CSV table of C-alpha atoms and ligand atoms in Angstrom, one decimal:
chain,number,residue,atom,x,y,z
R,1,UNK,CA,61.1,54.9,67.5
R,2,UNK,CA,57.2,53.6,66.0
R,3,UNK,CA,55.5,51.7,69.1
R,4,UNK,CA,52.6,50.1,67.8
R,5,UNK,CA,49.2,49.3,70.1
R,6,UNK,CA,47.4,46.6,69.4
R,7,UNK,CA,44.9,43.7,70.6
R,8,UNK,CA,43.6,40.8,69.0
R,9,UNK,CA,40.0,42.2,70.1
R,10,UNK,CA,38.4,45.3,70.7
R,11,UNK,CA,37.9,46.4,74.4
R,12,UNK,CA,41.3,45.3,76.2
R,13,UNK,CA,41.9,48.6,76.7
R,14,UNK,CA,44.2,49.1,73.9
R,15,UNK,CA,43.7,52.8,73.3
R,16,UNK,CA,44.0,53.4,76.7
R,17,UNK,CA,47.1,51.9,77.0
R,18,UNK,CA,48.4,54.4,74.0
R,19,UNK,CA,46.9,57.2,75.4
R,20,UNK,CA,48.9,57.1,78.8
R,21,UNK,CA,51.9,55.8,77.5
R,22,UNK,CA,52.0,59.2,74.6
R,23,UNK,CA,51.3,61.4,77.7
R,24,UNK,CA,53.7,59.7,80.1
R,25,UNK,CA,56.6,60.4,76.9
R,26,UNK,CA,55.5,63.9,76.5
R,27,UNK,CA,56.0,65.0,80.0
R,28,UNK,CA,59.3,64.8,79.3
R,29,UNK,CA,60.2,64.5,75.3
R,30,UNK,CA,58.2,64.9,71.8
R,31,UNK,CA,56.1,62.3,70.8
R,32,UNK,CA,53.4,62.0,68.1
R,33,UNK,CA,50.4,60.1,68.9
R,34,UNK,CA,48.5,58.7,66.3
R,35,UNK,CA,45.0,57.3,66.0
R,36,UNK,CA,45.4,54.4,63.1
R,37,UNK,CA,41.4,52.8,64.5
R,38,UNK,CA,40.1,55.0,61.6
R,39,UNK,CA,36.5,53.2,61.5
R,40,UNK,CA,36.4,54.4,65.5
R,41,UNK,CA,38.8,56.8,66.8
R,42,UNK,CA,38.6,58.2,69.5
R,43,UNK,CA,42.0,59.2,71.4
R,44,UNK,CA,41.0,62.8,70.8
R,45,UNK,CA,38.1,62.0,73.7
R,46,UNK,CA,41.3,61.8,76.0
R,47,UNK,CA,43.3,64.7,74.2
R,48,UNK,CA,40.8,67.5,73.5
R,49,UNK,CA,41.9,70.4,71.2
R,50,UNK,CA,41.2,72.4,68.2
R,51,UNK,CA,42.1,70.6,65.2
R,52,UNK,CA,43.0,71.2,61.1
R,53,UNK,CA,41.6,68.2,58.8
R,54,UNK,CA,42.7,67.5,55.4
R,55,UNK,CA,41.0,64.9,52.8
R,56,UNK,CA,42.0,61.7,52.5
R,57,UNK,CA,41.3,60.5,48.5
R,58,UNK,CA,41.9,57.5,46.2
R,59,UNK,CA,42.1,57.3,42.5
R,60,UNK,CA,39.1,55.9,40.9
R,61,UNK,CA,38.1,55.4,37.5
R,62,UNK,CA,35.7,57.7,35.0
R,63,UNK,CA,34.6,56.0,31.9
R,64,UNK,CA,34.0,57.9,29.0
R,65,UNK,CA,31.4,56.7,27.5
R,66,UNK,CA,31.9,58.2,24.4
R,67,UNK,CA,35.1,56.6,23.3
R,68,UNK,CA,34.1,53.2,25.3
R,69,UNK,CA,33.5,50.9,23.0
R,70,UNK,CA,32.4,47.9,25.0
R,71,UNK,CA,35.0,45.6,24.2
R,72,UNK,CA,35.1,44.4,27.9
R,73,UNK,CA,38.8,44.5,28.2
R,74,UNK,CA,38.7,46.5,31.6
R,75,UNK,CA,35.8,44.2,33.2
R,76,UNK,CA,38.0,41.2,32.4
R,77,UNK,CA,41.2,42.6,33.6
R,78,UNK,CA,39.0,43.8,37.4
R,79,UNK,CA,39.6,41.1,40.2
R,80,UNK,CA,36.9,43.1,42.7
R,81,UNK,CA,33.9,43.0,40.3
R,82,UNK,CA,33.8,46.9,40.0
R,83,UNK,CA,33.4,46.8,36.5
R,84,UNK,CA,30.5,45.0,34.6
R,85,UNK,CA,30.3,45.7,30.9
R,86,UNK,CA,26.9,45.7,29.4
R,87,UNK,CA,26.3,46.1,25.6
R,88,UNK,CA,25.2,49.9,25.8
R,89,UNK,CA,27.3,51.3,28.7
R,90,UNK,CA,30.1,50.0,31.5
R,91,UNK,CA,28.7,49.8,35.2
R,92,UNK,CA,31.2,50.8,37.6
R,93,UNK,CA,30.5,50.2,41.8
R,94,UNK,CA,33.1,52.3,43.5
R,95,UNK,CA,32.5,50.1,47.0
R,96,UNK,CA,34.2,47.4,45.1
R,97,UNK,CA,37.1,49.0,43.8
R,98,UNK,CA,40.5,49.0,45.2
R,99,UNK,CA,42.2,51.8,42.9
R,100,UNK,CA,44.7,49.6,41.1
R,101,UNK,CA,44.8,51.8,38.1
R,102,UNK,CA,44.4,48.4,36.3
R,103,UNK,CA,41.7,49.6,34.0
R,104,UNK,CA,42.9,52.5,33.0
R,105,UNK,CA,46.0,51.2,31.9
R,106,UNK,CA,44.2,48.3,29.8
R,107,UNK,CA,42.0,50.0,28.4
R,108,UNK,CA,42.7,50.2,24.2
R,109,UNK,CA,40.6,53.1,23.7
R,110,UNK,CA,42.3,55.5,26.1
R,111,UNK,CA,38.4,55.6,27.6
R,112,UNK,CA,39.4,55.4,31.2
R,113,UNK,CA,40.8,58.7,33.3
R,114,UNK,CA,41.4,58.6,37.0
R,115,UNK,CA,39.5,61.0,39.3
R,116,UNK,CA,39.8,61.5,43.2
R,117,UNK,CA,37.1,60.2,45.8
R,118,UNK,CA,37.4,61.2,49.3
R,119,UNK,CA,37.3,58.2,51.4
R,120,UNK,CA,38.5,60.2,55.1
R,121,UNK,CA,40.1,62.5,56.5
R,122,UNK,CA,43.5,62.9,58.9
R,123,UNK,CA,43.3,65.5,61.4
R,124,UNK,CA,46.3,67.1,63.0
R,125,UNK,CA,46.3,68.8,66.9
R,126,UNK,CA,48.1,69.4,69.2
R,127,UNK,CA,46.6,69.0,72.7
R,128,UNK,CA,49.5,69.2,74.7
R,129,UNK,CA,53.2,70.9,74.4
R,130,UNK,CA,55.2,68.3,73.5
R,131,UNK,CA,52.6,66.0,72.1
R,132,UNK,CA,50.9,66.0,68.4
R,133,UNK,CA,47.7,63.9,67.5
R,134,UNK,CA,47.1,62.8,64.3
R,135,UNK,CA,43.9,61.2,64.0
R,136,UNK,CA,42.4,58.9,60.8
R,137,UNK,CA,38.8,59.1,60.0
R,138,UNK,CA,37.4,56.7,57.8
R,139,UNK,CA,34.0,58.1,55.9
R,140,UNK,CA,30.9,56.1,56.5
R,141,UNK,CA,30.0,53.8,54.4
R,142,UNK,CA,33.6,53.8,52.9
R,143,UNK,CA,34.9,49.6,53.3
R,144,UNK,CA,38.9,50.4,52.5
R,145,UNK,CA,40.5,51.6,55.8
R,146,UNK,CA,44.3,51.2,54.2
R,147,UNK,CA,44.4,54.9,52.4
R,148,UNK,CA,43.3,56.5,55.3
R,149,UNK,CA,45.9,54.8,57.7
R,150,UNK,CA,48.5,55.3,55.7
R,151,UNK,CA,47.9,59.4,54.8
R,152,UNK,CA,48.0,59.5,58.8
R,153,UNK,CA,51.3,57.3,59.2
R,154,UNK,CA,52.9,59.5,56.2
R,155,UNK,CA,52.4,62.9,58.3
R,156,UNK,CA,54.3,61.3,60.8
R,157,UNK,CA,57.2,60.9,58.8
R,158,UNK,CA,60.4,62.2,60.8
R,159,UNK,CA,58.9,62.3,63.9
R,160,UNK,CA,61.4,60.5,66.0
R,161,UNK,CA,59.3,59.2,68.7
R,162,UNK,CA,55.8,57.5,67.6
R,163,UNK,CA,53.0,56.0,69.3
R,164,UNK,CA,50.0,54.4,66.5
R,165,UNK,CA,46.8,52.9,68.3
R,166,UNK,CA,45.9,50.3,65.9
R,167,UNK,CA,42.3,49.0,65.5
R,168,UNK,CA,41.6,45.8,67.1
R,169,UNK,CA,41.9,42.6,65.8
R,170,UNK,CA,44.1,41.0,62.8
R,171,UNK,CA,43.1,42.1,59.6
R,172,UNK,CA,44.7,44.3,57.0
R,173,UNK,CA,44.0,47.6,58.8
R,174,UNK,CA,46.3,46.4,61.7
R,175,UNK,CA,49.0,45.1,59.3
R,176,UNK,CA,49.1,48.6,56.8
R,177,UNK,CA,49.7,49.9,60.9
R,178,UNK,CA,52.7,47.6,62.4
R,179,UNK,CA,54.3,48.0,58.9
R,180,UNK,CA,57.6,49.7,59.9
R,181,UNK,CA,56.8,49.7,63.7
R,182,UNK,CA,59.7,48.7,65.9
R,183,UNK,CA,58.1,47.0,68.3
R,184,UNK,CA,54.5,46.2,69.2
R,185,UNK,CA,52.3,46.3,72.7
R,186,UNK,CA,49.6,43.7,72.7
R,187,UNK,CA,47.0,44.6,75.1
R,188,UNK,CA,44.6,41.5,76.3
R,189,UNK,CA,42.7,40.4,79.3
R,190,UNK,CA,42.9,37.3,81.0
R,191,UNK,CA,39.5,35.5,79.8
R,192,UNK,CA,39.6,32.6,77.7
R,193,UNK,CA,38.5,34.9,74.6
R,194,UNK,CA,41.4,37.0,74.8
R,195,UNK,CA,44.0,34.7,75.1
R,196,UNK,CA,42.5,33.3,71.6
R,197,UNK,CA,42.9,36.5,70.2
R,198,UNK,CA,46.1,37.5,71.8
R,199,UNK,CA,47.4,33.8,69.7
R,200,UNK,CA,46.2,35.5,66.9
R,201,UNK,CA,47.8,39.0,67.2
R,202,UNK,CA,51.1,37.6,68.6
R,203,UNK,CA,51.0,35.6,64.9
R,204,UNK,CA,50.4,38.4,63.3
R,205,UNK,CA,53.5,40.2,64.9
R,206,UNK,CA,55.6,37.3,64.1
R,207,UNK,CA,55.3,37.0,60.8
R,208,UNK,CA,56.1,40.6,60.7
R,209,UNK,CA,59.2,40.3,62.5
R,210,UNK,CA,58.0,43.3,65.0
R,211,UNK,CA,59.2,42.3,69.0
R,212,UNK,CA,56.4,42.3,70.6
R,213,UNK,CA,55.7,42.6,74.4
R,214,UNK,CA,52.4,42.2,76.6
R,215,UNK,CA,49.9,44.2,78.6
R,216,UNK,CA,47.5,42.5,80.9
R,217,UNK,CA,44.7,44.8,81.2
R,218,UNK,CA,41.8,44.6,84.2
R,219,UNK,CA,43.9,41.6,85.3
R,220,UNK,CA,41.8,40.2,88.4
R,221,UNK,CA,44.6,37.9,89.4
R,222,UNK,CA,43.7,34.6,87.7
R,223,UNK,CA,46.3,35.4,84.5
R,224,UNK,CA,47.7,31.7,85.1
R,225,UNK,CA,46.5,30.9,81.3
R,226,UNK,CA,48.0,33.8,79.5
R,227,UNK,CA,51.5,33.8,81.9
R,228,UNK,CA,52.1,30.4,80.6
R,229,UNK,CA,51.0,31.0,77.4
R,230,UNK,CA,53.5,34.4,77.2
R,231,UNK,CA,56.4,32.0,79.1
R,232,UNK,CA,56.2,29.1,76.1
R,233,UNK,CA,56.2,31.9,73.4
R,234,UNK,CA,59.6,33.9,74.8
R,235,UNK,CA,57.3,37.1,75.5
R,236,UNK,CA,58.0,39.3,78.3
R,237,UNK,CA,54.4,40.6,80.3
R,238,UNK,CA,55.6,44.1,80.8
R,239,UNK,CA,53.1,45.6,83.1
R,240,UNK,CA,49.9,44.2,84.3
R,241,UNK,CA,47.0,46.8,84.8
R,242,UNK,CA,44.8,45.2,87.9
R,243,UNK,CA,40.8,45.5,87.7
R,244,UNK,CA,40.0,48.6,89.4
R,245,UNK,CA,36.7,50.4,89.7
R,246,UNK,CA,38.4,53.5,90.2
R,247,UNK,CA,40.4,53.3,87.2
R,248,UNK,CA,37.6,52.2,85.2
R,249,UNK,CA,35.9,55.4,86.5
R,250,UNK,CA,38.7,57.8,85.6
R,251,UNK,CA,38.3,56.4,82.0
R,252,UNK,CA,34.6,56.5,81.4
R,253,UNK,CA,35.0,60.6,82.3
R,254,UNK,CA,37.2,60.4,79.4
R,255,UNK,CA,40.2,60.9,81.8
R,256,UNK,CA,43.7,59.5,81.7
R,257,UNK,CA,45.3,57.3,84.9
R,258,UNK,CA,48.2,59.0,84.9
R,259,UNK,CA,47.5,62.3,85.2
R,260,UNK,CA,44.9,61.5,87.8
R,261,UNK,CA,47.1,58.8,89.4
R,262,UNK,CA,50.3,60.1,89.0
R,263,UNK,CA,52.5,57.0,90.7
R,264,UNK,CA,51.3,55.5,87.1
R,265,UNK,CA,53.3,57.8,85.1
R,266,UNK,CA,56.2,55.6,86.8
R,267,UNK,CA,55.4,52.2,85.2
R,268,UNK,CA,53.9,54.0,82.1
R,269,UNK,CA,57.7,55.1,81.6
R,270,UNK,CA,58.8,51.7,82.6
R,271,UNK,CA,56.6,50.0,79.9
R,272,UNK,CA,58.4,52.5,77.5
R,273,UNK,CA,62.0,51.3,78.6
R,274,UNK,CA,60.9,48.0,78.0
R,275,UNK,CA,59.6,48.2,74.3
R,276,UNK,CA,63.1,50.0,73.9
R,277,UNK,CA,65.1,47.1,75.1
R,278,UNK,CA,62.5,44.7,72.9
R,279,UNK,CA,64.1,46.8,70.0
R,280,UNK,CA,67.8,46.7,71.3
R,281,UNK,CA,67.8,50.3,72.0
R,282,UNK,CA,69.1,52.2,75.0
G,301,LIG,S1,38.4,48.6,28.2
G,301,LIG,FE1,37.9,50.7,27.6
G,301,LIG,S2,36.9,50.5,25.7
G,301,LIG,FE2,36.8,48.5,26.6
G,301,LIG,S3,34.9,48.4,27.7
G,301,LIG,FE3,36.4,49.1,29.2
G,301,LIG,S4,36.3,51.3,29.1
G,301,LIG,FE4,35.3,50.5,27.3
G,302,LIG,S1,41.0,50.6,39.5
G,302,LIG,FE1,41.4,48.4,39.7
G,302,LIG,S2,39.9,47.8,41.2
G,302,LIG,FE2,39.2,49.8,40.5
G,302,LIG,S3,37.8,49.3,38.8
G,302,LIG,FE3,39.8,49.6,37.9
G,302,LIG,S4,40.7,47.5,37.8
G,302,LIG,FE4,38.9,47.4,39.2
């Protein structure tokens, strides 16, 4: 089972939705939580604990520029601009390219070979007994949050029971993380904002065919908007997180509700049940 975390914005309380929920499941069964909000993750504030850390690299190409013979064919043939082909040498901006191998194969002259660039790292803890972190880092600088994603989705493979904190909003980092999920949380808050973006991401999980089900987080009682808006679209609010000062406190020390509110662990293995029956599972 892959539950995916998501929000159509940042700061619903999406991660700490994911966090609970992994350590809920790992009081009583193995579960890998994993920390797809490579550009800022930080579910390892909640789980602290020594960790390994392998490179994440892409394929990128190295011009020789004694073979090159400026005939432009690889410039052409590059849909991102990477490559501009001057009449003494080929320019070559790595932000811009998206390691299609294109060029290389192209080329006439055989000028192009393919090295690695790091562009992150995936690190790999384990904080508790029965729960694994594996967390994506995406480099500074570094615009293509995909490769690093998907080396931290790929050392899941074969874990049987998955939680992945997306990053927030719509884009293609949050897509490269439902892909293959079996069902999706979206997190939101009642305020006219986040029922705009909750539109968005229920789209998104639509057109990917994931179930999806929703949290309302820091709910203050007025959820009239998104309730109706969850009733016309056939999605089930499984568990509504009120506004709390106390809970915001536990969070900002970088704690986790329930293991400092332990009558939570309850609906956190409630909310579990429900993303199984969103699947058809038991
Ligand atoms: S396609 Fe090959 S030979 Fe032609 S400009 Fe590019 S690198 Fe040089
Ligand atoms: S690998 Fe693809 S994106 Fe990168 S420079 Fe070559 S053609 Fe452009």
């Amino acid at each position: 089972m892959k539950i995916a975390v998501a929000s159509g914005k940042g700061g619903t309380g999406k991660t700490m939705v994911a966090a609970n929920l992994a350590f809920t499941l790992s009081q009583t069964c193995q579960v890998t939580l994993v920390d797809c909000d490579v550009e800022e993750p930080n579910l390892h504030l909640f789980f602290p604990a020594p960790a390994t850390a392998k490179d994440v690299t892409v394929p990128v190409p190295v011009i020789d520029e004694k073979i090159c013979d400026r005939c432009g064919k690889c410039g052409e043939f590059c849909q991102y601009g990477a490559l501009t082909v001057l009449r003494d040498r080929v320019l070559f901006f790595p932000e811009l390219c998206h390691s299609c191998g294109g060029c290389t194969l192209v080329c006439p002259k055989n000028a192009i070979h393919e090295e690695p660039k790091r562009v992150g790292i995936v690190t790999y803890a384990k904080p508790l007994p029965r729960l694994d972190l594996v967390s994506g880092y995406l480099d500074t600088g570094n615009p293509f949050a995909v490769p690093v994603i998907r080396a931290a989705k790929t050392a899941t493979a074969g874990d049987s029971l998955v939680i992945l904190d997306a990053s927030p909003g719509t884009s293609c980092p949050v897509v490269e993380t439902l892909d293959g999920c079996d069902a999706c949380i979206l997190v939101t808050e009642s305020t006219p904002f986040g029922l705009h973006d909750l539109q968005l991401a229920v789209d998104v999980t639509a057109r990917l065919g994931i179930p999806a089900g929703i949290v309302i987080n820091r709910s203050d009682g007025k959820d009239q908007a998104t309730l109706d808006f969850c009733m016309n679209h056939d999605l089930e609010v499984m568990m509504t997180i009120p506004f709390d000062r106390g809970i915001a406190t536990i969070q900002s020390r970088g704690d986790l509700l329930c293991r400092v509110r332990t009558e939570w662990l309850k609906a956190f293995s409630a909310l579990y049940g429900k993303c199984c029956a969103l699947t058809g599972a038991e």
